[in-house]
Coordinates of C-alpha atoms in Angstrom, one line a residue:
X16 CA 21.7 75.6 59.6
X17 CA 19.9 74.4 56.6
X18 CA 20.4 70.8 55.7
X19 CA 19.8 69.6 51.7
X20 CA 19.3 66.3 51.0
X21 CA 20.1 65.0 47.5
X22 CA 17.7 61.9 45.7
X23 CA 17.5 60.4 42.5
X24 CA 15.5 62.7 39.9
X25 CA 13.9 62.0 37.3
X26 CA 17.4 63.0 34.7
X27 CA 19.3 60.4 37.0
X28 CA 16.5 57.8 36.4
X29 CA 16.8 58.6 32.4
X30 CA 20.7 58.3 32.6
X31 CA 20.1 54.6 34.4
X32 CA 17.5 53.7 31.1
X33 CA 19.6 54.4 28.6
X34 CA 22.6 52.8 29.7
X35 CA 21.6 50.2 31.1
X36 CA 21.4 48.0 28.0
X37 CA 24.2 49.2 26.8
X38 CA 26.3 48.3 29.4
X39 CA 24.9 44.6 29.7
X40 CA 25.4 44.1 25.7
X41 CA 29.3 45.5 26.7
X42 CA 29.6 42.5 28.5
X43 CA 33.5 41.4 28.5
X44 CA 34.0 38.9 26.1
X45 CA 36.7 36.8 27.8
X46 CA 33.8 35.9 30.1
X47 CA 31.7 33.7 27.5
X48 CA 34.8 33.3 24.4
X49 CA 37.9 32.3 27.1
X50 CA 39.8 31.2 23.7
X51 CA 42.2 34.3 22.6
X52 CA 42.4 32.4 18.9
X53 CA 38.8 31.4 18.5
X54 CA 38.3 34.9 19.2
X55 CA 41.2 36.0 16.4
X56 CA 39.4 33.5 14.1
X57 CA 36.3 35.2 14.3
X58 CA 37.3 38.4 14.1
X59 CA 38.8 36.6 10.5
X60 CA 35.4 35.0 9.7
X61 CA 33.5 37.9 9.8
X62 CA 36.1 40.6 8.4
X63 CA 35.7 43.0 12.2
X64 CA 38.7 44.9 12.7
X65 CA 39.4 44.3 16.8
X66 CA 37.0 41.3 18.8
X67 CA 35.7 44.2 21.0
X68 CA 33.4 43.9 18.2
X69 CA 32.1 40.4 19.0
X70 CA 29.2 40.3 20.4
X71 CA 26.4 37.6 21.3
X72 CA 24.0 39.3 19.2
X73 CA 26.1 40.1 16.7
X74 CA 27.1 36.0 16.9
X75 CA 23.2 35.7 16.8
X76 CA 23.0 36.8 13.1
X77 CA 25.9 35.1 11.8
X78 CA 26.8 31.6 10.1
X79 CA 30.2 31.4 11.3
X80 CA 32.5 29.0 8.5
X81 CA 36.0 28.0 10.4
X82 CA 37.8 26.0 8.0
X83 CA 41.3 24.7 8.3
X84 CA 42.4 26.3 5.1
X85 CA 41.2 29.5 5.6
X86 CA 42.8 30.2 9.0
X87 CA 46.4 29.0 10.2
X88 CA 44.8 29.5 13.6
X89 CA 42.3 26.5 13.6
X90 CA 44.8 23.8 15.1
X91 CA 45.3 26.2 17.6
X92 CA 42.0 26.6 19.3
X93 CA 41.2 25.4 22.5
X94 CA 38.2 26.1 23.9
X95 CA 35.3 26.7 21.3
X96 CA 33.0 28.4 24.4
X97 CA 31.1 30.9 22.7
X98 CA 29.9 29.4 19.2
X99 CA 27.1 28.4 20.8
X100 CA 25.9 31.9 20.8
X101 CA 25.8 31.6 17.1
X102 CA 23.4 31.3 14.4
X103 CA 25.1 28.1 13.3
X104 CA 28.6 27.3 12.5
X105 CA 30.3 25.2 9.7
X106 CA 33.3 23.1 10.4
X107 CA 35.7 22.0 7.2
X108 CA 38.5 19.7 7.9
X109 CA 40.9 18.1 5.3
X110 CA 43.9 20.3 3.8
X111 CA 47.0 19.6 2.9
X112 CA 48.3 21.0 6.0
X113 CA 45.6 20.5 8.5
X114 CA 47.0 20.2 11.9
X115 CA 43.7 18.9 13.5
X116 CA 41.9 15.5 13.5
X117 CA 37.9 15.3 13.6
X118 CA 38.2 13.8 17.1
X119 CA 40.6 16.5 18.4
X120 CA 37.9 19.2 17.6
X121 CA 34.6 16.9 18.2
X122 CA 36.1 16.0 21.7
X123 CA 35.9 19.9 22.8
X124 CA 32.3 21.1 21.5
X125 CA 29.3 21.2 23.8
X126 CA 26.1 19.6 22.8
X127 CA 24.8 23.0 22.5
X128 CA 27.4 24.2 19.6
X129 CA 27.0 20.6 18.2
X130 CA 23.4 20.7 17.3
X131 CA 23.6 23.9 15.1
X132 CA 27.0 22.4 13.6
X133 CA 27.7 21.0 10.2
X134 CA 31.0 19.5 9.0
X135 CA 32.1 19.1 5.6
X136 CA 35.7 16.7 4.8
X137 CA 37.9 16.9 2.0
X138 CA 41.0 16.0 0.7
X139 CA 43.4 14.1 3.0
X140 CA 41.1 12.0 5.0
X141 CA 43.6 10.2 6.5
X142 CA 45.1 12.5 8.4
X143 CA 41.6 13.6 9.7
X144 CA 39.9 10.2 10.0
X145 CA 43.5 8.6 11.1
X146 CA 41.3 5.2 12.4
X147 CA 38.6 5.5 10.1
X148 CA 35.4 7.0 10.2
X149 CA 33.5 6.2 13.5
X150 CA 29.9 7.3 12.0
X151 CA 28.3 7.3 15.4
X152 CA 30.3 10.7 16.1
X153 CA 28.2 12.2 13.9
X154 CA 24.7 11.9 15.4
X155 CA 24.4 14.8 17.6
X156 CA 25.5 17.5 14.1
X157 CA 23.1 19.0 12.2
X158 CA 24.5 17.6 9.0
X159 CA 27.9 15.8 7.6
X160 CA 29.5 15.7 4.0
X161 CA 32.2 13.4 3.2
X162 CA 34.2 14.3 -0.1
X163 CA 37.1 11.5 -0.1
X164 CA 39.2 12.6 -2.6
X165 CA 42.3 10.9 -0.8
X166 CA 41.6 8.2 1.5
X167 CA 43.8 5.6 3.3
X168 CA 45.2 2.6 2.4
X169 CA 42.8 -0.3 3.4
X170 CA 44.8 -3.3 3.8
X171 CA 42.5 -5.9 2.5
X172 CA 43.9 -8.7 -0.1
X173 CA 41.7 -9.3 -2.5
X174 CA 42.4 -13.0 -4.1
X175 CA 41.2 -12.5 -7.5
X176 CA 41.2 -15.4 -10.4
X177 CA 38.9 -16.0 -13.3
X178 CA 36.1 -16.9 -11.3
X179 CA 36.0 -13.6 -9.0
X180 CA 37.7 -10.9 -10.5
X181 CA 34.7 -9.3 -12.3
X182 CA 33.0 -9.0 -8.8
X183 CA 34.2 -8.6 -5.4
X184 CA 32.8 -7.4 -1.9
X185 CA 34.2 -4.6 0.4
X186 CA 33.1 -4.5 4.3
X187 CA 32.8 -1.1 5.7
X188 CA 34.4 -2.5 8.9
X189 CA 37.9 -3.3 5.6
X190 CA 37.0 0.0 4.6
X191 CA 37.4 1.6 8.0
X192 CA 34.1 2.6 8.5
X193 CA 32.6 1.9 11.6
X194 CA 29.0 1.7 13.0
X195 CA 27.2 3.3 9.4
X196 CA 23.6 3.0 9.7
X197 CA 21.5 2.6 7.1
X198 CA 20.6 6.3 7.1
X199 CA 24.3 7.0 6.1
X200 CA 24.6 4.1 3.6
X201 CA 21.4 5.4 2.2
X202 CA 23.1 8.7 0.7
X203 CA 26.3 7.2 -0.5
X204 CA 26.1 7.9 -3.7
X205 CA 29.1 6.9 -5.5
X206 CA 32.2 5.4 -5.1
X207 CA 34.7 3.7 -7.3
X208 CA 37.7 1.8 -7.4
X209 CA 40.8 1.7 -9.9
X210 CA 43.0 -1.5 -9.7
X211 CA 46.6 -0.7 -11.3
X212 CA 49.7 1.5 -12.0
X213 CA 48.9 5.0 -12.9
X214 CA 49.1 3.8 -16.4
X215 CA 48.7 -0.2 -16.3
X216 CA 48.9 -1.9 -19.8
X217 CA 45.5 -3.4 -18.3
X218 CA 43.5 -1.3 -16.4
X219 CA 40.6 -2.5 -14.3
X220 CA 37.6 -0.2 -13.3
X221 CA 35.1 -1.2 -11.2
X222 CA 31.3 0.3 -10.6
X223 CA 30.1 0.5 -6.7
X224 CA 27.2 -0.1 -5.2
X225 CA 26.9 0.5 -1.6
X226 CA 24.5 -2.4 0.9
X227 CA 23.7 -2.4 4.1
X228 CA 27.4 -4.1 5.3
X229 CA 29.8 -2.5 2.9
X230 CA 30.0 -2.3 -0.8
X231 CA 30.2 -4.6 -3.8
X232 CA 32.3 -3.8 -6.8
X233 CA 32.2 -4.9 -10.1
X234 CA 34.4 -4.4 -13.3
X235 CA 32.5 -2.1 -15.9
X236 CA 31.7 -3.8 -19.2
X237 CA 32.8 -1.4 -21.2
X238 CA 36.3 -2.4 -19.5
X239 CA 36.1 -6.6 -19.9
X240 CA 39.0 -7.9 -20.0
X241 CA 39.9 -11.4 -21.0
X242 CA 41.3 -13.0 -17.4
X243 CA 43.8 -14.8 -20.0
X244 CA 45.7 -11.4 -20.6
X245 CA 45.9 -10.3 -16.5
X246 CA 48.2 -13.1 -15.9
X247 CA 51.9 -12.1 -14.8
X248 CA 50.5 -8.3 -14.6
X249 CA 51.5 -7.0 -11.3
X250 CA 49.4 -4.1 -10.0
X251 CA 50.0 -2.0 -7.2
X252 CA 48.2 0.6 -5.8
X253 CA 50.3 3.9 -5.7
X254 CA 49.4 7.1 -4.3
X255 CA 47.9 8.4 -6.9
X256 CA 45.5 5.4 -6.7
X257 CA 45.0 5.1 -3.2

């Protein structure tokens, strides 16, 4: 009786090579992106029809932008396991109907996602920043903007008479801004401050400058008013002026 015995040839051997890679870049991607919505979000971001399609090198070449008024998904993400694998990724907070605050999303990224992260806030920052603005969250991103359209109400009395009203000092600590170093400080640029109705028969506009502590305002003198006329006006700040 003749007995065969059946190796691996050389055609087996070019099957394994050319497979092989495939199969590792196949790997299932519930194993490294748990999150079914991040992975929906994605698949958004980068206009793929099915997330079979996501792969880490594919993540590799992209800049993924998640923004909360892009995708109604955003609030409902998880687990953000897996952006780490990307090129880098932009974070935007602040619409009208944001469901997230800062902290809510900051709390669940890894250092690794965080250092090729930028953020960008808009609009309602309230509802983002609901205890103000805790700068020392912000060291381990690649880069922040703030765009404070809306903020919210500081509740800080301001005193004024006709010895103080041209001039006046805001903390950052009043403003609700905590632990800004001078490296922040240093690129805020603007700010301003409107004192009134939305139409007051005496309006009062004040010119910023930002220090080291917080940020001094002073009425413009294109706007001087004679203190004699501000007395019995009663200004509020509305919504519109908050």
């Amino acid at each position: 009786m003749t007995t065969s015995i059946v190796s691996a040839n050389s055609s087996s051997s070019k099957f394994d090579s050319k497979f092989s890679g495939l199969l590792r870049s196949a790997e299932n991607i519930d194993s490294w992106m748990p999150d079914k919505n991040l992975q929906k979000v994605i698949v958004e971001c980068l206009g793929l029809n099915n997330v079979d399609e996501i792969t880490k090198e594919l993540l590799g070449s992209q800049h993924i932008h998640i923004s909360d008024s892009s995708t109604n998904l955003f609030g409902q993400i998880t687990d953000f396991t897996g952006l780490e694998y990307a090129n880098g990724v932009n974070f935007s907070l602040g619409s009208d109907t944001s469901s997230r605050t800062f902290d809510s999303v900051n709390d669940l990224l890894s250092s690794d996602i965080k250092e090729k992260a930028s953020w960008i806030f808009s609009g309602d920052l309230k509802s983002v920043f609901p205890n103000g603005i805790d700068c020392s969250k912000f060291n381990s991103y690649l880069n922040v903007g703030i765009d404070p359209h809306n903020t919210w109400p500081i509740n800080k009395v301001f005193s004024l008479n006709q010895n103080n009203y041209t001039s006046f000092f805001l903390s950052f600590s009043d403003a609700k801004i905590f632990n800004a170093p001078f490296t922040v400080t240093n690129f805020m640029t603007y700010a301003s401050l409107y004192i009134g109705n939305p139409y007051p028969s005496v309006p009062l506009h004040y010119n910023a400058e930002v220090q080291n502590s917080g940020i001094k305002f002073t009425l413009d003198p294109y706007y001087s008013v004679d203190y004699s006329k501000l007395v019995g006006q009663t200004f509020v700040n509305t919504l519109e002026r908050l």
